Each structure stands twice: as structure tokens, then as C-alpha cells.
Amino acid sequence: MIDRIRALLEQQPMISVDFNTITDDTNLYDAGLTSFATVQVMLALEEEFNIEFPEAMLTRRTFSSLANVADAVSRLTQRAA
Amino acid sequence: MDAKTFDAKSLLDTLFDKSILFKTGVDGLYGRSGVFEDVIERFERLVTSIGAPDKATRIHFPPGMSRATLEGSGYMKSFPQLAGCVHSFMGGEREHAQLLGMMAAGEDWTELQQATNVVLTPAACYPLYPTVAARGPVPDDGVLFELSSYCFRHEPSKDPARMQLFRMREFVRIGTAEQVCAFRESWLERGKAMIESLDLPCEVDLANDPFFGRGGKMMANNQRDEGLKFELLIPVTSIEKPTACLSFNYHRDHFGQTWGLKFADGSLCHSACVGFGLERVALALFRHHGPEVEAWPASVRDTLWGN
């Protein structure tokens, strides 16, 4: 899951984060993720995993690390299953 | 205008009936009476006098600004639904005849217009940042500006407190994080005291901008989590949903990054602004003190017209 997310985000042109230097727990905002790029992350994840983030999960915390993103995506894919 | 009729329609109707505002045929675009304008002028004087010790530099930009500047600001990322771009006819005689024909036939003739380099100013401070950046490095003690402009936001509404063309007065501080936060803090206090001196009920609350779409919901959540925006709210057309009349915004280094606003040592500037919605404050005054300004409480009249 987490590798799939990492690969997906690496492909996004709007996200100027060097994924070679970050671990699963690195704070993505400290690594240069902007608010607007977070929206692109959300849209890419929704398309890739066929999920929809509810409003309550649309927070900075949800997208602050690859581990947090993977946690959110797995909760939503389980819900959808 | 008693408590039972505390709604948008009755306030707007009263203002029309009393010839304080005038209809134009478009929701959110109104003519203003001399009395309404006098209230706004007096309130602007009050704002300027309270801010005077800070020695701000005044700049008045027009209500239209450079389209390139708006594009560069990132406004279309966050508020595409509110923006207004000026279009004009640039064709020849043949196209002109076509345009008049379409107009006479009731067809959509606007497709014969093209976008100009002008967009309507969405907030008084947008033209400021590139203007400051073009002057070179920001001095160590930062800079402070006082701005006023008509602003446009495409949100037609029958709520008189939500006009499409309205005036905003702003102080904008550009400097270090500490400098701009101290500036915002001082205006949170001064703004509340100022509104209380006009005998208006108010509260200051955490707020967010109306960012576009679901992604915007996230940006709004972030903005709240980080305490970047506060609003001073006054009941104008609703008790339950009071109207934001002043706003206090900390942009962190967003505009610093966007426009390359830097100190001489190369470090990025932060910015903050306090905005005064002039029509909204005037509407609050008419709503709470009545349509006849001569009958307003003596203390309020003294604050506005006393000197």
C-alpha cells in the first residue's frame, strides 16, 4: 500500500517533494508539500483507490506523512469493500 | 428594523425605501446615498486616525488590476468562483455588425468579446505585493501600507451584506513573522475597541476563507487549525450568522514566496493584513442605530462626526 502511494505521489507534477529523501514518517509539509499540492494528492488518491475522502478527513494531519496517508486510504478502502 | 425582522430582505427593503441604497437591476450592485457615503467616509477617518501612530504609507489602487498579477498570486487556485475578468470587443466592422445582430436577436453576443489584461480587484492588497517586491529588499523593520479599493467578488445575493462590488480598507504589514504577528495582535484589540466605540455588538472568532471545492475544505480546515484568520462579527442580517465586518489575516510567507518579498539577507518576508468591510460596517450601523443618522446615539455620532 505505502509503496503504491509513494509511486503515485512521485508521478504528480504539482508535488515538489523529493521522495528519495523521505521515510514513511517524514513530515511532508516540512519536506515542501504545499496546501494546494495537498489537494492534488487527495484527488490522485481518490482516483487511484476509487475512494472519496469525507470532509472530516480533509485535514492537514491526514496528509502529513506517507504513513498517515496509507492509514487513511486503508480505512477508506475497507469501508468501501 | 426590530428584532423580529432581523433578516436580509427586510434590511435591504428598508434601505431602498429610505433611499439609502438604490437598485441597479443586479443583486449585489447598489447605488449609495450621500448619507451612506458620509458614514463610510467618517468610518474611514476613524480607521485612519486609530492607525495613524503606525505611520502607514497610503496607496489607492483602482478597482481593476493586472490580470498577470492575479494569475501570479494563485487566486485562481483558491477562489476561481469569485474572480471577474474584464472582456472587451476587439473585432472589426464585420464582427461589430455580427455583435449588434446577435444582441438584437437576443443571442449571447458576449462570445465576440475577448479577455483584456484587466481583472477586477478581489481584495485591496492583491496589487500591493508585486509593487513592494519591485522596490527591492524589504528593510529590516518591515513595511506598513494603508490601502483602500473597491473590490469585486462574483457572489450575487439579496443579502445587502454580500455585495458584488464593495469597498475594503486594509492595513498590510510585511516583515518578520514576529513583526507581522504583533501587528495583527494589536489590530485584534484596536478593531474590537473601535467597533465597541460605535455601540455595535461584536465578537471575534476563528474563521476561514471560502476556498473553492472539496480541496478548499481542506485548505479551510488547515487555515483554522493554524489560526491564520480571525473575523470580527456583527449581527447585520442574521443573529445566528453574524456578518464578518473586519478580518485579521496572517499569510505566513505565502506572498513572500509568491512574489519574492525578501529582506536584504535573502530571507523571506511574512505578511499579515487587517481588512475593514466598509459597506458592512455602514450596514451594521444603519441596522443597529436606525435609518436616520441624526437619531443615532450621541456617543456614536460623536465618535464618527465629533472631529
Short mmCIF file of C-alpha atoms in Angstrom, two decimals:
data_model
loop_
_atom_site.label_atom_id
_atom_site.label_comp_id
_atom_site.label_asym_id
_atom_site.label_seq_id
_atom_site.Cartn_x
_atom_site.Cartn_y
_atom_site.Cartn_z
CA MET A 1 0.00 0.00 0.00
CA ILE A 2 2.57 2.55 1.12
CA ASP A 3 4.82 1.84 -1.90
CA ARG A 4 1.86 2.27 -4.23
CA ILE A 5 1.10 5.64 -2.61
CA ARG A 6 4.74 6.70 -2.80
CA ALA A 7 4.89 5.77 -6.50
CA LEU A 8 1.64 7.60 -7.18
CA LEU A 9 2.75 10.80 -5.49
CA GLU A 10 6.14 10.73 -7.21
CA GLN A 11 4.30 10.95 -10.53
CA GLN A 12 2.39 14.12 -9.62
CA PRO A 13 3.93 17.16 -11.31
CA MET A 14 2.40 19.59 -8.79
CA ILE A 15 4.15 17.97 -5.83
CA SER A 16 7.66 19.30 -5.41
CA VAL A 17 8.84 16.85 -2.74
CA ASP A 18 11.99 14.73 -3.21
CA PHE A 19 10.66 11.29 -2.29
CA ASN A 20 14.18 9.76 -2.30
CA THR A 21 14.98 11.61 0.90
CA ILE A 22 11.85 10.90 2.91
CA THR A 23 10.80 8.00 5.07
CA ASP A 24 7.25 6.83 5.68
CA ASP A 25 7.10 9.06 8.74
CA THR A 26 8.75 12.20 7.39
CA ASN A 27 6.52 15.26 7.69
CA LEU A 28 5.58 16.02 4.09
CA TYR A 29 4.80 19.67 4.86
CA ASP A 30 8.32 20.13 6.24
CA ALA A 31 9.55 18.47 3.03
CA GLY A 32 7.83 21.13 0.93
CA LEU A 33 4.26 19.93 0.40
CA THR A 34 2.01 22.97 -0.08
CA SER A 35 -1.69 23.31 0.74
CA PHE A 36 -2.60 23.37 -2.92
CA ALA A 37 -0.45 20.31 -3.70
CA THR A 38 -2.29 18.50 -0.89
CA VAL A 39 -5.47 18.92 -2.93
CA GLN A 40 -3.71 17.26 -5.89
CA VAL A 41 -2.61 14.43 -3.55
CA MET A 42 -6.21 13.95 -2.44
CA LEU A 43 -7.58 13.89 -5.99
CA ALA A 44 -4.87 11.46 -7.17
CA LEU A 45 -5.53 9.10 -4.24
CA GLU A 46 -9.28 9.16 -4.83
CA GLU A 47 -8.81 8.22 -8.46
CA GLU A 48 -6.17 5.54 -7.83
CA PHE A 49 -8.03 3.80 -4.99
CA ASN A 50 -11.59 4.61 -6.04
CA ILE A 51 -12.36 6.24 -2.72
CA GLU A 52 -13.78 9.55 -1.54
CA PHE A 53 -12.35 11.40 1.42
CA PRO A 54 -15.16 12.59 3.72
CA GLU A 55 -14.93 16.22 4.85
CA ALA A 56 -13.92 15.21 8.38
CA MET A 57 -10.74 13.61 6.99
CA LEU A 58 -9.77 16.64 4.89
CA THR A 59 -7.21 17.91 7.37
CA ARG A 60 -3.54 18.66 7.28
CA ARG A 61 -2.88 15.70 9.60
CA THR A 62 -4.35 13.16 7.15
CA PHE A 63 -1.76 14.11 4.54
CA SER A 64 1.19 14.94 6.78
CA SER A 65 3.16 11.72 6.13
CA LEU A 66 3.08 8.70 3.83
CA ALA A 67 2.19 6.55 6.87
CA ASN A 68 -0.79 8.80 7.74
CA VAL A 69 -1.95 8.79 4.12
CA ALA A 70 -1.69 4.97 3.97
CA ASP A 71 -3.66 4.72 7.20
CA ALA A 72 -6.42 6.95 5.84
CA VAL A 73 -6.55 5.15 2.48
CA SER A 74 -6.74 1.71 4.09
CA ARG A 75 -9.58 2.85 6.34
CA LEU A 76 -11.49 4.18 3.32
CA THR A 77 -10.85 1.14 1.10
CA GLN A 78 -12.03 -1.17 3.92
CA ARG A 79 -15.14 0.94 4.29
CA ALA A 80 -15.80 0.67 0.56
CA ALA A 81 -15.27 -3.12 0.50
CA MET B 1 -35.93 47.29 11.97
CA ASP B 2 -36.75 45.43 15.16
CA ALA B 3 -35.54 42.03 16.28
CA LYS B 4 -38.47 40.24 14.60
CA THR B 5 -37.43 41.46 11.19
CA PHE B 6 -33.74 40.72 11.58
CA ASP B 7 -33.21 39.34 8.09
CA ALA B 8 -31.56 40.27 4.83
CA LYS B 9 -34.72 41.08 2.88
CA SER B 10 -36.22 43.48 5.40
CA LEU B 11 -32.93 45.33 5.85
CA LEU B 12 -32.44 45.70 2.09
CA ASP B 13 -36.07 46.79 1.58
CA THR B 14 -35.77 49.36 4.37
CA LEU B 15 -32.59 50.76 2.83
CA PHE B 16 -34.31 51.04 -0.56
CA ASP B 17 -37.45 52.59 0.98
CA LYS B 18 -35.39 55.18 2.82
CA SER B 19 -33.33 55.96 -0.32
CA ILE B 20 -30.11 54.96 1.44
CA LEU B 21 -29.35 52.35 -1.23
CA PHE B 22 -30.63 52.33 -4.83
CA LYS B 23 -31.45 49.34 -7.03
CA THR B 24 -29.48 48.81 -10.25
CA GLY B 25 -31.19 45.66 -11.51
CA VAL B 26 -28.35 43.38 -10.36
CA ASP B 27 -28.25 41.76 -6.90
CA GLY B 28 -25.20 43.00 -5.04
CA LEU B 29 -24.73 46.20 -7.08
CA TYR B 30 -26.33 49.24 -5.46
CA GLY B 31 -26.22 53.00 -5.65
CA ARG B 32 -25.30 54.70 -2.36
CA SER B 33 -26.89 57.86 -0.95
CA GLY B 34 -24.86 60.83 0.22
CA VAL B 35 -25.72 59.88 3.79
CA PHE B 36 -24.44 56.32 3.31
CA GLU B 37 -21.23 57.67 1.75
CA ASP B 38 -20.81 60.15 4.60
CA VAL B 39 -21.00 57.30 7.13
CA ILE B 40 -18.34 55.39 5.17
CA GLU B 41 -16.09 58.46 4.91
CA ARG B 42 -16.40 59.11 8.65
CA PHE B 43 -15.65 55.47 9.45
CA GLU B 44 -12.60 55.53 7.16
CA ARG B 45 -11.37 58.62 9.01
CA LEU B 46 -11.80 56.76 12.29
CA VAL B 47 -9.79 53.80 10.96
CA THR B 48 -7.05 56.08 9.67
CA SER B 49 -6.85 58.00 12.94
CA ILE B 50 -6.58 54.81 15.01
CA GLY B 51 -3.85 53.51 12.71
CA ALA B 52 -2.05 56.87 12.47
CA PRO B 53 0.60 56.16 15.17
CA ASP B 54 1.90 53.27 12.99
CA LYS B 55 2.71 55.71 10.14
CA ALA B 56 1.49 53.56 7.26
CA THR B 57 2.16 54.53 3.64
CA ARG B 58 -1.14 55.11 1.84
CA ILE B 59 -1.72 53.73 -1.65
CA HIS B 60 -5.00 53.73 -3.52
CA PHE B 61 -5.14 51.17 -6.32
CA PRO B 62 -8.04 51.20 -8.79
CA PRO B 63 -10.75 48.51 -8.69
CA GLY B 64 -9.19 46.87 -11.75
CA MET B 65 -5.77 45.24 -11.59
CA SER B 66 -3.30 43.42 -13.82
CA ARG B 67 -4.54 40.01 -14.94
CA ALA B 68 -0.95 38.72 -14.85
CA THR B 69 -0.68 39.79 -11.21
CA LEU B 70 -3.86 37.94 -10.30
CA GLU B 71 -2.64 34.85 -12.16
CA GLY B 72 0.70 35.02 -10.36
CA SER B 73 -0.96 35.42 -6.97
CA GLY B 74 -2.54 31.96 -7.07
CA TYR B 75 -6.02 33.47 -6.66
CA MET B 76 -7.44 31.15 -9.32
CA LYS B 77 -6.25 28.11 -7.33
CA SER B 78 -8.26 29.13 -4.31
CA PHE B 79 -11.17 31.30 -5.47
CA PRO B 80 -11.91 30.70 -9.18
CA GLN B 81 -15.63 31.09 -8.45
CA LEU B 82 -15.24 34.67 -7.19
CA ALA B 83 -12.93 36.16 -9.83
CA GLY B 84 -14.04 38.61 -12.51
CA CYS B 85 -12.09 39.21 -15.72
CA VAL B 86 -12.82 42.23 -17.92
CA HIS B 87 -13.63 41.38 -21.54
CA SER B 88 -13.87 43.84 -24.44
CA PHE B 89 -14.79 43.86 -28.09
CA MET B 90 -11.66 43.72 -30.25
CA GLY B 91 -13.14 42.85 -33.63
CA GLY B 92 -13.58 44.85 -36.83
CA GLU B 93 -16.64 46.25 -38.58
CA ARG B 94 -17.82 42.85 -39.76
CA GLU B 95 -17.75 41.45 -36.21
CA HIS B 96 -19.40 44.62 -34.92
CA ALA B 97 -22.37 44.10 -37.26
CA GLN B 98 -22.50 40.46 -36.15
CA LEU B 99 -22.47 41.56 -32.50
CA LEU B 100 -25.35 44.00 -32.97
CA GLY B 101 -27.30 41.37 -34.89
CA MET B 102 -26.84 38.83 -32.12
CA MET B 103 -27.81 41.39 -29.50
CA ALA B 104 -30.96 42.36 -31.40
CA ALA B 105 -31.88 38.67 -31.73
CA GLY B 106 -31.38 38.13 -28.00
CA GLU B 107 -28.46 35.76 -28.61
CA ASP B 108 -25.31 35.53 -26.50
CA TRP B 109 -23.18 38.26 -28.11
CA THR B 110 -20.51 38.16 -25.37
CA GLU B 111 -18.62 35.41 -27.19
CA LEU B 112 -17.45 38.18 -29.55
CA GLN B 113 -15.55 39.73 -26.68
CA GLN B 114 -12.05 38.78 -25.63
CA ALA B 115 -10.29 38.85 -22.27
CA THR B 116 -8.35 42.06 -21.60
CA ASN B 117 -5.29 42.38 -19.38
CA VAL B 118 -7.54 43.72 -16.62
CA VAL B 119 -9.27 41.75 -13.88
CA LEU B 120 -11.42 43.20 -11.12
CA THR B 121 -9.53 43.60 -7.86
CA PRO B 122 -10.71 40.86 -5.45
CA ALA B 123 -9.08 42.33 -2.32
CA ALA B 124 -7.39 45.68 -1.79
CA CYS B 125 -3.98 44.12 -1.07
CA TYR B 126 -3.52 41.96 -4.20
CA PRO B 127 -1.87 44.70 -6.32
CA LEU B 128 0.42 45.65 -3.42
CA TYR B 129 2.76 42.65 -3.11
CA PRO B 130 4.41 42.81 -6.56
CA THR B 131 4.63 46.60 -6.16
CA VAL B 132 6.62 46.16 -2.93
CA ALA B 133 8.73 43.36 -4.39
CA ALA B 134 9.71 45.56 -7.35
CA ARG B 135 11.25 48.11 -4.95
CA GLY B 136 13.96 45.66 -3.88
CA PRO B 137 14.80 44.19 -0.45
CA VAL B 138 12.39 44.95 2.39
CA PRO B 139 14.06 46.98 5.20
CA ASP B 140 14.81 45.13 8.48
CA ASP B 141 11.94 46.77 10.37
CA GLY B 142 9.49 45.83 7.63
CA VAL B 143 6.94 47.99 5.86
CA LEU B 144 3.33 49.00 6.51
CA PHE B 145 0.73 50.16 3.99
CA GLU B 146 -2.80 51.53 4.21
CA LEU B 147 -4.93 50.66 1.20
CA SER B 148 -8.47 51.23 0.03
CA SER B 149 -10.19 49.92 -3.07
CA TYR B 150 -13.48 48.86 -4.49
CA CYS B 151 -13.33 45.06 -4.73
CA PHE B 152 -15.30 42.56 -6.80
CA ARG B 153 -16.47 39.09 -5.88
CA HIS B 154 -18.89 37.18 -8.05
CA GLU B 155 -21.45 36.09 -5.48
CA PRO B 156 -24.83 37.58 -6.39
CA SER B 157 -27.04 37.70 -3.31
CA LYS B 158 -30.03 39.52 -1.90
CA ASP B 159 -28.12 39.90 1.35
CA PRO B 160 -27.03 43.56 1.35
CA ALA B 161 -24.01 42.49 3.42
CA ARG B 162 -22.83 40.37 0.50
CA MET B 163 -22.34 42.86 -2.32
CA GLN B 164 -20.55 42.05 -5.56
CA LEU B 165 -18.80 45.42 -5.63
CA PHE B 166 -17.83 46.81 -2.25
CA ARG B 167 -15.03 48.77 -0.61
CA MET B 168 -12.31 47.35 1.54
CA ARG B 169 -9.85 49.36 3.59
CA GLU B 170 -6.73 47.47 4.64
CA PHE B 171 -3.55 47.78 6.58
CA VAL B 172 -0.88 45.39 5.31
CA ARG B 173 2.28 44.65 7.29
CA ILE B 174 5.22 42.97 5.58
CA GLY B 175 8.16 41.93 7.74
CA THR B 176 9.35 39.12 10.01
CA ALA B 177 6.88 36.60 11.46
CA GLU B 178 7.19 38.35 14.83
CA GLN B 179 6.60 41.81 13.38
CA VAL B 180 3.53 40.85 11.37
CA CYS B 181 2.00 38.78 14.19
CA ALA B 182 2.45 41.67 16.64
CA PHE B 183 0.74 43.93 14.08
CA ARG B 184 -2.20 41.54 13.76
CA GLU B 185 -2.45 41.15 17.53
CA SER B 186 -2.58 44.93 18.02
CA TRP B 187 -5.39 45.25 15.47
CA LEU B 188 -7.39 42.43 17.04
CA GLU B 189 -7.52 44.65 20.14
CA ARG B 190 -7.88 48.01 18.39
CA GLY B 191 -10.51 46.74 15.95
CA LYS B 192 -12.74 45.38 18.69
CA ALA B 193 -12.40 48.56 20.76
CA MET B 194 -13.20 50.64 17.67
CA ILE B 195 -16.41 48.72 16.88
CA GLU B 196 -17.45 48.84 20.55
CA SER B 197 -16.97 52.63 20.46
CA LEU B 198 -19.68 52.62 17.75
CA ASP B 199 -22.05 50.86 20.17
CA LEU B 200 -22.24 47.76 17.99
CA PRO B 201 -22.40 44.21 19.41
CA CYS B 202 -19.50 42.12 18.19
CA GLU B 203 -17.41 39.04 18.76
CA VAL B 204 -14.08 37.91 17.36
CA ASP B 205 -13.89 34.35 16.12
CA LEU B 206 -11.60 31.98 14.26
CA ALA B 207 -12.52 31.88 10.56
CA ASN B 208 -11.60 30.55 7.15
CA ASP B 209 -11.73 31.84 3.60
CA PRO B 210 -14.33 30.42 1.14
CA PHE B 211 -11.80 28.24 -0.72
CA PHE B 212 -13.17 26.51 -3.80
CA GLY B 213 -14.32 22.90 -3.89
CA ARG B 214 -13.60 19.91 -1.64
CA GLY B 215 -9.91 20.62 -1.76
CA GLY B 216 -10.85 24.04 -0.48
CA LYS B 217 -12.48 22.39 2.51
CA MET B 218 -9.09 21.01 3.40
CA MET B 219 -7.41 24.38 2.95
CA ALA B 220 -10.11 25.91 5.13
CA ASN B 221 -9.52 23.26 7.82
CA ASN B 222 -5.78 23.93 7.71
CA GLN B 223 -6.35 27.67 7.93
CA ARG B 224 -8.46 27.15 11.06
CA ASP B 225 -6.07 24.63 12.62
CA GLU B 226 -3.24 27.10 12.26
CA GLY B 227 -5.27 30.10 13.47
CA LEU B 228 -4.41 32.13 10.37
CA LYS B 229 -7.69 34.03 10.07
CA PHE B 230 -9.90 35.78 12.60
CA GLU B 231 -13.02 37.79 11.91
CA LEU B 232 -14.87 40.41 13.88
CA LEU B 233 -18.54 39.51 13.53
CA ILE B 234 -21.54 41.82 13.91
CA PRO B 235 -25.17 40.69 13.53
CA VAL B 236 -26.38 42.56 10.44
CA THR B 237 -28.84 40.41 8.50
CA SER B 238 -28.94 37.44 10.89
CA ILE B 239 -28.44 36.84 14.61
CA GLU B 240 -27.36 33.23 14.11
CA LYS B 241 -24.91 34.00 11.31
CA PRO B 242 -23.36 37.37 12.10
CA THR B 243 -21.51 39.20 9.34
CA ALA B 244 -17.72 39.43 9.16
CA CYS B 245 -17.01 43.17 9.14
CA LEU B 246 -13.30 43.13 9.95
CA SER B 247 -10.81 40.35 9.21
CA PHE B 248 -7.34 39.74 10.59
CA ASN B 249 -5.18 37.54 8.41
CA TYR B 250 -1.71 36.06 8.79
CA HIS B 251 -0.40 34.81 5.43
CA ARG B 252 2.85 33.36 6.82
CA ASP B 253 5.38 33.58 3.93
CA HIS B 254 2.79 32.80 1.21
CA PHE B 255 3.06 36.19 -0.52
CA GLY B 256 6.78 36.34 0.34
CA GLN B 257 7.30 33.15 -1.64
CA THR B 258 4.86 34.05 -4.39
CA TRP B 259 6.34 37.47 -5.13
CA GLY B 260 9.92 37.05 -3.87
CA LEU B 261 9.46 39.50 -0.97
CA LYS B 262 12.80 39.27 0.84
CA PHE B 263 14.99 41.06 3.33
CA ALA B 264 18.49 42.16 2.32
CA ASP B 265 19.92 38.89 3.75
CA GLY B 266 17.70 36.88 1.37
CA SER B 267 15.28 35.54 3.99
CA LEU B 268 11.60 35.52 3.03
CA CYS B 269 9.16 38.08 4.41
CA HIS B 270 5.94 37.17 6.15
CA SER B 271 2.81 39.28 5.81
CA ALA B 272 -0.44 39.99 7.62
CA CYS B 273 -3.36 42.26 6.92
CA VAL B 274 -6.37 43.70 8.66
CA GLY B 275 -9.33 44.41 6.38
CA PHE B 276 -12.35 46.62 7.06
CA GLY B 277 -15.51 45.88 5.04
CA LEU B 278 -16.72 49.45 4.71
CA GLU B 279 -20.24 48.78 3.40
CA ARG B 280 -20.70 46.05 6.01
CA VAL B 281 -19.76 48.38 8.86
CA ALA B 282 -22.09 51.06 7.46
CA LEU B 283 -24.90 48.49 7.15
CA ALA B 284 -24.29 47.37 10.74
CA LEU B 285 -24.58 50.99 11.89
CA PHE B 286 -27.85 51.51 9.98
CA ARG B 287 -29.15 48.14 11.18
CA HIS B 288 -28.49 48.78 14.86
CA HIS B 289 -28.96 52.55 15.11
CA GLY B 290 -31.70 53.05 12.53
CA PRO B 291 -32.04 54.69 9.09
CA GLU B 292 -31.91 58.27 10.43
CA VAL B 293 -28.30 59.14 11.28
CA GLU B 294 -29.44 62.24 13.22
CA ALA B 295 -31.16 59.86 15.65
CA TRP B 296 -28.09 57.69 16.28
CA PRO B 297 -26.81 57.61 19.87
CA ALA B 298 -24.85 60.73 20.81
CA SER B 299 -21.73 58.72 21.64
CA VAL B 300 -21.76 57.08 18.20
CA ARG B 301 -22.33 60.41 16.46
CA ASP B 302 -19.53 61.91 18.48
CA THR B 303 -17.14 59.07 17.54
CA LEU B 304 -17.91 59.48 13.83
CA TRP B 305 -18.64 63.18 13.42
CA GLY B 306 -17.03 64.63 16.56
CA ASN B 307 -13.88 65.95 14.94
#
